[in-house]
Amino acid sequence: MESIDSMRVLKQCRVSPSPASVTQQPASLPLTFFDILWLCNSSVERLFLYPIPHSTVVFTESYLPNLMSSLSLALHHFYPLAGKLRRSPNSPADMYELHYAEDDSVSLTIAETDLDFLHLVGYHDCDSNKLSSLVPRLPKLDDDNRPLLDIQVTLFPDHGIGIGVTVHHVVCDGFNSTHFIKSWATSCKPRGHVSLVPPDPSFDRSVIVDPCDLYSEILGDLNSLIAGKQVLQTVVQSAASNLVHATFTLGPDRIEGLKTLVRSKSLQLLDFRSLLCIPVDLHYQGARIPS
C-alpha cells in the first residue's frame, strides 16, 4: 500500500458510466457564457462523513461493490462528468467544450486513515489540513485533457467513512453537484427501498442564447486575470497551514432571530417603499424599454 501523509491508498480504479450513456445524447457540449466564468480550474468540493462501525475488510467486501456500481448508474445520467474539458476542434481557439468518449471514466480512490473520526465530526474547530486530505484534487493537465470529476472514499476502520467529491465548476455548480450526489445516493439504496428519484439533468444548450457574445468578452477578461490568479493562489496556499474548520448548530429560534435582525437592518438602510414611486427605464442593446 502507498502512503500519502496519514493516508494509505488501498485501491485506485476508474468507474465508467453504465453502457449506452450517450446513445441519445450529444457527445460534446459547448461551454456557454455561464460556464466560461469557471474555466480557470475552479472546483466544487464536497465531503460527507458517515458513521459505519465496520472493519476495512467488511466495508471493501460488503459495501464497496454497491458503491461503485451505483456510481456507474449515476454517471449514466451525468455522463459529461466522466468526460474531459477541451478546446473545441474545428472551432476558434477560444472555444471550449465538454467532451465524452466511450472509454472515458472517473477516478475513484479508496484509502484508509488513522485520523480520529469522532474528532472530525465533532462540534468544534478542526485542522483544515486533516479535512482537506479527505477530498481529492483534480489533476492539472493540458487544455485538451482536463478531467472534471474525482472521488475519494476514505475508511476510518470501525468508525466510519468519508466520501470526498471534487467536480470542476465549469461542468456544474453547487446545486447541480448536489443533484449528482442525490442521484448517486438513490442508486446506492437497496432494492425495494422507496425514495424520491431525482429528475434527469438537461443538456440542452439551445435554451441559452448569447446575442451580445458575452462568451468572448468574459473569456478576454479571464485571460487578463490569469497571472493575478496565480499570485493569489500562492498567497492562499502559504496561509493554508493556519486554517481551521468549525461546525456550529443553529436552532429554529436562532434562525428566526437572524431573519428578524436582517429585516430590521435592511429597513433602516433602505426604505423599499420609496422605490415603488421611482420610475425606472430599462435598456437593452440601446433600445429603450419602458418599465
XYZ file of N, CA and C in Angstrom, residues 46-238:
579
model
N -16.929 18.665 -2.039
C -17.895 18.196 -1.049
C -17.259 17.069 -0.237
N -17.548 17.064 1.058
C -17.067 15.995 1.934
C -18.228 15.515 2.789
N -18.492 14.212 2.735
C -19.565 13.600 3.506
C -18.950 12.565 4.448
N -19.284 12.665 5.728
C -18.772 11.738 6.733
C -19.934 10.931 7.304
N -19.816 9.602 7.230
C -20.885 8.717 7.671
C -20.355 7.744 8.724
N -21.047 7.601 9.857
C -20.630 6.599 10.849
C -20.993 5.191 10.381
N -19.990 4.374 10.152
C -20.188 2.970 9.762
C -19.199 2.139 10.575
N -19.653 1.494 11.646
C -18.740 0.785 12.555
C -18.325 -0.588 12.034
N -17.623 -0.599 10.903
C -17.173 -1.863 10.323
C -15.688 -1.784 10.002
N -15.080 -2.946 9.944
C -13.664 -3.018 9.607
C -13.455 -2.733 8.125
N -12.203 -2.530 7.761
C -11.875 -2.280 6.362
C -12.264 -3.457 5.483
N -12.032 -4.663 5.969
C -12.354 -5.864 5.187
C -13.853 -5.951 4.936
N -14.650 -5.728 5.971
C -16.107 -5.802 5.820
C -16.596 -4.738 4.843
N -16.059 -3.534 4.952
C -16.515 -2.463 4.063
C -16.163 -2.764 2.611
N -14.924 -3.151 2.362
C -14.498 -3.382 0.982
C -15.214 -4.569 0.352
N -15.612 -5.541 1.159
C -16.283 -6.720 0.610
C -17.798 -6.550 0.524
N -18.393 -5.822 1.456
C -19.855 -5.755 1.529
C -20.445 -4.442 1.022
N -19.710 -3.353 1.138
C -20.257 -2.038 0.791
C -19.664 -1.461 -0.497
N -18.377 -1.656 -0.687
C -17.703 -1.016 -1.809
C -18.256 -1.435 -3.173
N -18.557 -2.712 -3.415
C -19.093 -3.078 -4.738
C -20.369 -2.320 -5.094
N -21.273 -2.173 -4.130
C -22.513 -1.440 -4.392
C -22.237 0.044 -4.602
N -21.259 0.572 -3.872
C -20.904 1.978 -4.026
C -20.395 2.252 -5.441
N -19.615 1.332 -5.976
C -19.051 1.506 -7.309
C -20.096 1.289 -8.402
N -20.925 0.277 -8.245
C -21.942 0.014 -9.269
C -22.988 1.123 -9.314
N -23.350 1.656 -8.148
C -24.319 2.755 -8.119
C -23.713 4.031 -8.694
N -22.409 4.220 -8.515
C -21.734 5.366 -9.129
C -21.806 5.260 -10.647
N -21.610 4.065 -11.163
C -21.706 3.859 -12.606
C -23.107 4.174 -13.115
N -24.121 3.793 -12.342
C -25.501 4.084 -12.737
C -25.780 5.582 -12.719
N -25.261 6.270 -11.701
C -25.468 7.723 -11.631
C -24.763 8.429 -12.787
N -23.576 7.956 -13.136
C -22.842 8.560 -14.246
C -23.535 8.323 -15.587
N -24.376 7.314 -15.644
C -25.157 7.088 -16.865
C -25.986 8.327 -17.202
N -26.534 8.975 -16.181
C -27.365 10.161 -16.385
C -26.530 11.444 -16.387
N -25.355 11.398 -15.776
C -24.480 12.571 -15.697
C -23.176 12.283 -16.445
N -23.299 11.714 -17.635
C -22.126 11.240 -18.368
C -21.075 12.312 -18.654
N -21.432 13.619 -18.806
C -20.356 14.598 -19.042
C -19.324 14.646 -17.918
N -19.714 14.263 -16.700
C -18.770 14.278 -15.586
C -17.625 13.296 -15.797
N -17.858 12.266 -16.593
C -16.808 11.288 -16.881
C -15.935 11.723 -18.050
N -16.313 12.801 -18.706
C -15.578 13.259 -19.874
C -14.450 14.205 -19.524
N -14.092 15.020 -20.494
C -12.977 15.950 -20.348
C -13.389 17.340 -20.819
N -12.702 18.327 -20.287
C -12.811 19.692 -20.787
C -11.710 19.888 -21.816
N -12.077 20.353 -23.001
C -11.078 20.508 -24.059
C -11.438 21.695 -24.948
N -10.466 22.098 -25.761
C -10.741 23.087 -26.792
C -11.526 22.414 -27.913
N -12.502 23.117 -28.431
C -13.340 22.533 -29.475
C -12.545 22.386 -30.769
N -12.467 21.183 -31.330
C -11.780 21.019 -32.614
C -12.586 21.670 -33.739
N -11.876 22.120 -34.751
C -12.517 22.755 -35.913
C -13.320 23.993 -35.527
N -12.890 24.652 -34.441
C -13.541 25.881 -33.985
C -12.457 26.879 -33.608
N -12.820 28.137 -33.402
C -11.815 29.107 -32.955
C -11.097 28.635 -31.699
N -9.866 29.087 -31.521
C -9.019 28.590 -30.430
C -9.587 28.873 -29.050
N -10.483 29.864 -28.943
C -11.003 30.217 -27.628
C -12.326 29.527 -27.308
N -12.721 28.559 -28.108
C -13.965 27.834 -27.857
C -13.660 26.536 -27.113
N -14.393 26.313 -26.026
C -14.198 25.118 -25.209
C -15.485 24.300 -25.170
N -15.318 23.018 -24.849
C -16.472 22.133 -24.768
C -16.210 21.019 -23.768
N -17.292 20.393 -23.317
C -17.221 19.174 -22.518
C -17.388 18.014 -23.484
N -16.412 17.116 -23.500
C -16.452 16.025 -24.474
C -16.374 14.681 -23.765
N -17.284 13.797 -24.128
C -17.302 12.441 -23.568
C -17.034 11.433 -24.674
N -16.060 10.572 -24.441
C -15.763 9.468 -25.353
C -16.153 8.160 -24.681
N -16.331 7.135 -25.476
C -16.875 5.875 -24.968
C -16.015 5.252 -23.873
N -14.713 5.469 -23.912
C -13.828 4.845 -22.925
C -13.504 5.765 -21.752
N -14.181 6.898 -21.629
C -13.913 7.820 -20.526
C -14.440 7.261 -19.206
N -13.827 7.702 -18.108
C -14.203 7.194 -16.791
C -13.811 8.200 -15.719
N -14.219 7.907 -14.491
C -13.959 8.782 -13.347
C -12.977 8.092 -12.406
N -12.027 8.852 -11.891
C -11.056 8.306 -10.948
C -11.700 8.118 -9.575
N -11.509 6.933 -8.999
C -12.024 6.615 -7.665
C -10.883 6.048 -6.829
N -10.581 6.716 -5.724
C -9.514 6.289 -4.825
C -10.116 5.770 -3.528
N -9.681 4.592 -3.108
C -10.092 4.015 -1.827
C -8.890 4.083 -0.898
N -9.047 4.769 0.226
C -7.935 4.969 1.152
C -8.362 4.623 2.571
N -7.375 4.518 3.431
C -7.605 4.231 4.847
C -6.775 5.212 5.664
N -7.316 5.656 6.798
C -6.618 6.640 7.607
C -6.736 6.309 9.088
N -5.784 6.843 9.856
C -5.812 6.699 11.314
C -6.344 7.952 11.995
N -6.836 8.915 11.223
C -7.387 10.128 11.816
C -8.574 9.798 12.717
N -8.795 10.647 13.701
C -9.873 10.449 14.670
C -11.206 10.861 14.041
N -12.037 9.884 13.715
C -13.313 10.160 13.054
C -14.220 11.009 13.940
N -14.315 10.674 15.219
C -15.201 11.402 16.128
C -14.762 12.851 16.290
N -13.462 13.084 16.234
C -12.977 14.463 16.329
C -13.368 15.259 15.084
N -13.284 14.631 13.920
C -13.590 15.332 12.674
C -15.062 15.709 12.579
N -15.945 14.890 13.146
C -17.380 15.172 13.042
C -17.903 15.939 14.249
N -17.031 16.279 15.189
C -17.462 16.974 16.395
C -17.770 18.439 16.150
N -18.456 19.053 17.105
C -18.854 20.458 17.003
C -17.791 21.343 17.653
N -16.660 21.430 16.971
C -15.552 22.251 17.444
C -14.641 22.530 16.255
N -13.629 23.352 16.479
C -12.714 23.655 15.386
C -11.835 22.446 15.094
N -11.449 22.325 13.821
C -10.672 21.173 13.366
C -9.637 21.646 12.351
N -8.470 21.053 12.395
C -7.395 21.397 11.464
C -7.877 21.223 10.027
N -7.802 22.295 9.259
C -8.288 22.263 7.881
C -7.540 21.252 7.031
N -6.250 21.060 7.306
C -5.465 20.124 6.505
C -5.961 18.688 6.653
N -6.475 18.352 7.839
C -6.985 16.998 8.044
C -8.215 16.747 7.181
N -9.107 17.725 7.125
C -10.293 17.575 6.288
C -9.929 17.612 4.810
N -8.976 18.460 4.459
C -8.578 18.571 3.056
C -7.978 17.278 2.529
N -7.341 16.512 3.415
C -6.735 15.260 2.971
C -7.778 14.221 2.574
N -9.045 14.470 2.933
C -10.123 13.537 2.608
C -10.812 13.884 1.293
N -10.401 14.993 0.683
C -11.018 15.452 -0.563
C -9.975 15.387 -1.676
N -10.281 14.747 -2.797
C -9.294 14.627 -3.878
C -9.079 15.950 -4.596
N -7.981 16.035 -5.308
C -7.659 17.210 -6.110
C -7.691 16.827 -7.583
N -8.316 17.663 -8.377
C -8.325 17.404 -9.812
C -6.927 17.632 -10.378
N -6.394 16.682 -11.132
C -5.067 16.885 -11.721
C -5.093 18.006 -12.741
N -4.009 18.758 -12.809
C -3.908 19.860 -13.764
C -3.185 19.356 -15.009
N -3.952 19.143 -16.067
C -3.393 18.663 -17.323
C -3.515 19.757 -18.377
N -3.231 19.427 -19.621
C -3.276 20.434 -20.670
C -4.719 20.790 -21.015
N -4.870 21.811 -21.863
C -6.192 22.339 -22.186
C -7.081 21.345 -22.920
N -6.510 20.302 -23.490
C -7.301 19.335 -24.241
C -7.563 18.057 -23.451
N -7.275 18.086 -22.159
C -7.402 16.835 -21.405
C -7.628 17.108 -19.925
N -8.580 17.958 -19.604
C -8.833 18.289 -18.205
C -9.959 17.417 -17.650
N -9.678 16.579 -16.648
C -10.751 15.781 -16.034
C -11.718 16.672 -15.270
N -12.926 16.185 -15.082
C -13.987 17.001 -14.499
C -14.459 16.518 -13.136
N -14.162 15.277 -12.788
C -14.666 14.716 -11.533
C -13.646 13.764 -10.941
N -13.469 13.847 -9.628
C -12.576 12.939 -8.907
C -13.236 12.607 -7.574
N -13.149 11.343 -7.164
C -13.829 10.891 -5.946
C -12.851 10.103 -5.081
N -12.930 10.328 -3.785
C -12.098 9.596 -2.829
C -12.970 9.081 -1.689
N -12.877 7.786 -1.428
C -13.564 7.165 -0.295
C -12.507 6.793 0.731
N -12.603 7.376 1.920
C -11.617 7.146 2.974
C -12.257 6.372 4.118
N -11.613 5.298 4.514
C -12.129 4.442 5.580
C -11.496 4.815 6.913
N -12.332 4.932 7.928
C -11.902 5.069 9.315
C -12.277 3.742 9.983
N -11.375 2.770 10.022
C -11.742 1.416 10.463
C -12.520 1.401 11.772
N -13.659 0.702 11.739
C -14.535 0.509 12.898
C -15.228 1.790 13.359
N -15.152 2.843 12.558
C -15.796 4.098 12.947
C -16.668 4.694 11.844
N -16.140 4.841 10.652
C -16.936 5.476 9.615
C -16.185 5.589 8.305
N -16.782 6.317 7.379
C -16.159 6.567 6.082
C -16.332 8.037 5.720
N -15.458 8.507 4.871
C -15.585 9.839 4.298
C -15.637 9.726 2.788
N -16.560 10.423 2.166
C -16.659 10.445 0.706
C -16.392 11.869 0.252
N -15.254 12.056 -0.391
C -14.879 13.364 -0.909
C -15.127 13.423 -2.404
N -15.823 14.452 -2.844
C -16.178 14.614 -4.257
C -15.696 15.985 -4.724
N -14.887 15.990 -5.760
C -14.406 17.237 -6.351
C -14.819 17.275 -7.810
N -15.529 18.319 -8.189
C -16.003 18.459 -9.565
C -15.606 19.837 -10.081
N -15.173 19.887 -11.313
C -14.784 21.162 -11.921
C -16.018 22.050 -12.047
N -15.886 23.291 -11.597
C -17.020 24.209 -11.593
C -17.523 24.513 -12.998
N -16.693 24.284 -13.999
C -17.098 24.600 -15.361
C -18.181 23.646 -15.863
N -18.283 22.460 -15.251
C -19.281 21.487 -15.697
C -20.566 21.570 -14.881
N -20.481 21.995 -13.632
C -21.702 22.182 -12.841
C -21.395 22.991 -11.590
N -22.422 23.654 -11.079
C -22.267 24.458 -9.872
C -22.635 23.620 -8.651
N -22.736 24.281 -7.499
C -23.037 23.561 -6.270
C -24.384 22.863 -6.309
N -25.381 23.518 -6.896
C -26.718 22.920 -6.970
C -26.693 21.631 -7.787
N -26.023 21.682 -8.939
C -26.014 20.512 -9.809
C -25.087 19.414 -9.299
N -24.036 19.785 -8.580
C -23.208 18.746 -7.972
C -24.000 18.015 -6.889
N -24.852 18.753 -6.169
C -25.743 18.116 -5.193
C -26.748 17.210 -5.897
N -27.223 17.645 -7.053
C -28.132 16.829 -7.867
C -27.475 15.491 -8.205
N -26.205 15.535 -8.590
C -25.479 14.305 -8.903
C -25.331 13.417 -7.667
N -24.985 14.022 -6.528
C -24.820 13.252 -5.293
C -26.130 12.570 -4.904
N -27.239 13.277 -5.039
C -28.539 12.692 -4.700
C -28.871 11.524 -5.627
N -28.538 11.665 -6.897
C -28.788 10.573 -7.840
C -27.933 9.361 -7.502
N -26.693 9.601 -7.130
C -25.807 8.506 -6.723
C -26.356 7.825 -5.468
N -26.784 8.623 -4.495
C -27.321 8.063 -3.253
C -28.578 7.232 -3.519
N -29.428 7.717 -4.424
C -30.645 6.971 -4.755
C -30.307 5.635 -5.402
N -29.316 5.637 -6.294
C -28.909 4.396 -6.960
C -28.268 3.418 -5.986
N -27.714 3.945 -4.896
C -26.994 3.114 -3.930
C -27.928 2.428 -2.937
N -29.168 2.893 -2.847
C -30.094 2.324 -1.865
C -30.503 0.910 -2.260
N -30.796 0.062 -1.273
C -31.183 -1.325 -1.574
C -32.454 -1.386 -2.407
N -32.584 -2.451 -3.166
C -33.788 -2.648 -3.962
C -35.008 -2.765 -3.053
N -36.094 -2.182 -3.501
C -37.311 -2.210 -2.709
C -37.446 -1.018 -1.789
N -36.360 -0.244 -1.645
C -36.414 0.945 -0.794
C -37.081 2.074 -1.575
N -38.191 2.562 -1.063
C -38.948 3.606 -1.747
C -38.314 4.959 -1.456
N -37.983 5.692 -2.503
C -37.404 7.024 -2.336
C -37.744 7.867 -3.553
N -37.661 9.166 -3.384
C -37.940 10.092 -4.469
C -36.744 10.128 -5.413
N -36.964 9.757 -6.657
C -35.885 9.709 -7.641
C -35.668 11.102 -8.227
N -34.453 11.652 -8.133
C -34.198 12.978 -8.703
C -34.402 12.967 -10.215
N -34.846 14.061 -10.786
C -35.039 14.113 -12.244
C -33.699 14.059 -12.973
N -33.734 13.616 -14.217
C -32.517 13.591 -15.023
C -32.088 15.019 -15.354
N -30.785 15.250 -15.475
C -30.319 16.592 -15.848
C -30.627 16.886 -17.312
N -30.653 18.156 -17.643
C -30.875 18.584 -19.026
C -29.569 19.103 -19.609
N -29.271 18.685 -20.835
C -28.051 19.130 -21.515
C -28.365 19.963 -22.758
N -29.560 20.508 -22.811
C -29.991 21.290 -23.966
C -29.365 22.683 -23.919
N -28.344 22.901 -24.735
C -27.661 24.191 -24.763
C -28.416 25.230 -25.601
N -29.403 24.803 -26.370
C -30.118 25.738 -27.236
C -30.970 26.724 -26.447
N -31.244 26.426 -25.174
C -32.071 27.329 -24.374
C -31.277 28.548 -23.908
N -29.954 28.516 -24.082
C -29.104 29.631 -23.662
C -28.618 30.365 -24.907
N -29.075 31.583 -25.091
C -28.688 32.382 -26.252
C -27.707 33.464 -25.816
N -26.850 33.867 -26.731
C -25.807 34.846 -26.414
C -25.688 35.857 -27.550
N -26.716 36.709 -27.739
C -26.693 37.653 -28.870
C -25.607 38.713 -28.749
N -25.127 38.971 -27.539
C -24.111 40.014 -27.342
C -22.695 39.446 -27.275
N -22.555 38.147 -27.502
C -21.254 37.474 -27.447
C -20.560 37.723 -26.106
N -21.309 37.499 -25.033
C -20.731 37.631 -23.696
C -19.626 36.607 -23.464
N -19.715 35.478 -24.149
C -18.696 34.430 -24.014
C -17.304 35.001 -24.291
N -17.143 35.654 -25.439
C -15.833 36.185 -25.820
C -15.391 37.300 -24.882
N -16.335 38.126 -24.461
C -15.992 39.234 -23.572
C -15.505 38.722 -22.218
N -16.208 37.731 -21.671
C -15.814 37.173 -20.372
C -14.485 36.446 -20.480
N -14.302 35.678 -21.560
C -13.052 34.945 -21.735
C -11.871 35.903 -21.858
N -12.067 37.026 -22.538
C -10.998 38.012 -22.645
C -10.606 38.574 -21.290
N -11.601 38.843 -20.450
C -11.306 39.334 -19.104
C -10.584 38.276 -18.275
N -10.970 37.015 -18.453
C -10.322 35.938 -17.702
C -8.853 35.812 -18.072
N -8.558 35.913 -19.345
C -7.169 35.782 -19.788
C -6.283 36.855 -19.169
N -6.837 38.045 -18.968
C -6.049 39.131 -18.375
C -5.870 38.964 -16.874
N -6.669 38.085 -16.264
C -6.596 37.884 -14.815
C -5.829 36.626 -14.420
N -5.411 35.829 -15.390
C -4.779 34.555 -15.073
C -3.521 34.748 -14.229
N -2.673 35.699 -14.601
C -1.439 35.926 -13.848
C -1.745 36.333 -12.411
N -2.710 37.219 -12.227
C -3.090 37.635 -10.888
C -3.662 36.501 -10.077
N -4.401 35.612 -10.743
C -4.983 34.462 -10.049
C -3.887 33.542 -9.536
N -2.826 33.363 -10.325
C -1.728 32.505 -9.893
C -1.040 33.077 -8.661
N -0.890 34.408 -8.621
C -0.297 35.045 -7.448
C -1.182 34.847 -6.231
N -2.502 34.998 -6.419
C -3.444 34.830 -5.318
C -3.400 33.406 -4.781
N -3.313 32.412 -5.672
C -3.247 31.026 -5.233
C -2.015 30.789 -4.371
N -0.888 31.412 -4.733
C 0.339 31.253 -3.957
C 0.171 31.810 -2.553
N -0.479 32.972 -2.438
C -0.703 33.585 -1.127
C -1.613 32.717 -0.277
N -2.694 32.202 -0.882
C -3.638 31.366 -0.142
C -2.970 30.084 0.328
N -2.170 29.455 -0.536
C -1.512 28.213 -0.168
C -0.528 28.417 0.970
N 0.140 29.574 1.004
C 1.109 29.827 2.064
C 0.439 29.994 3.420
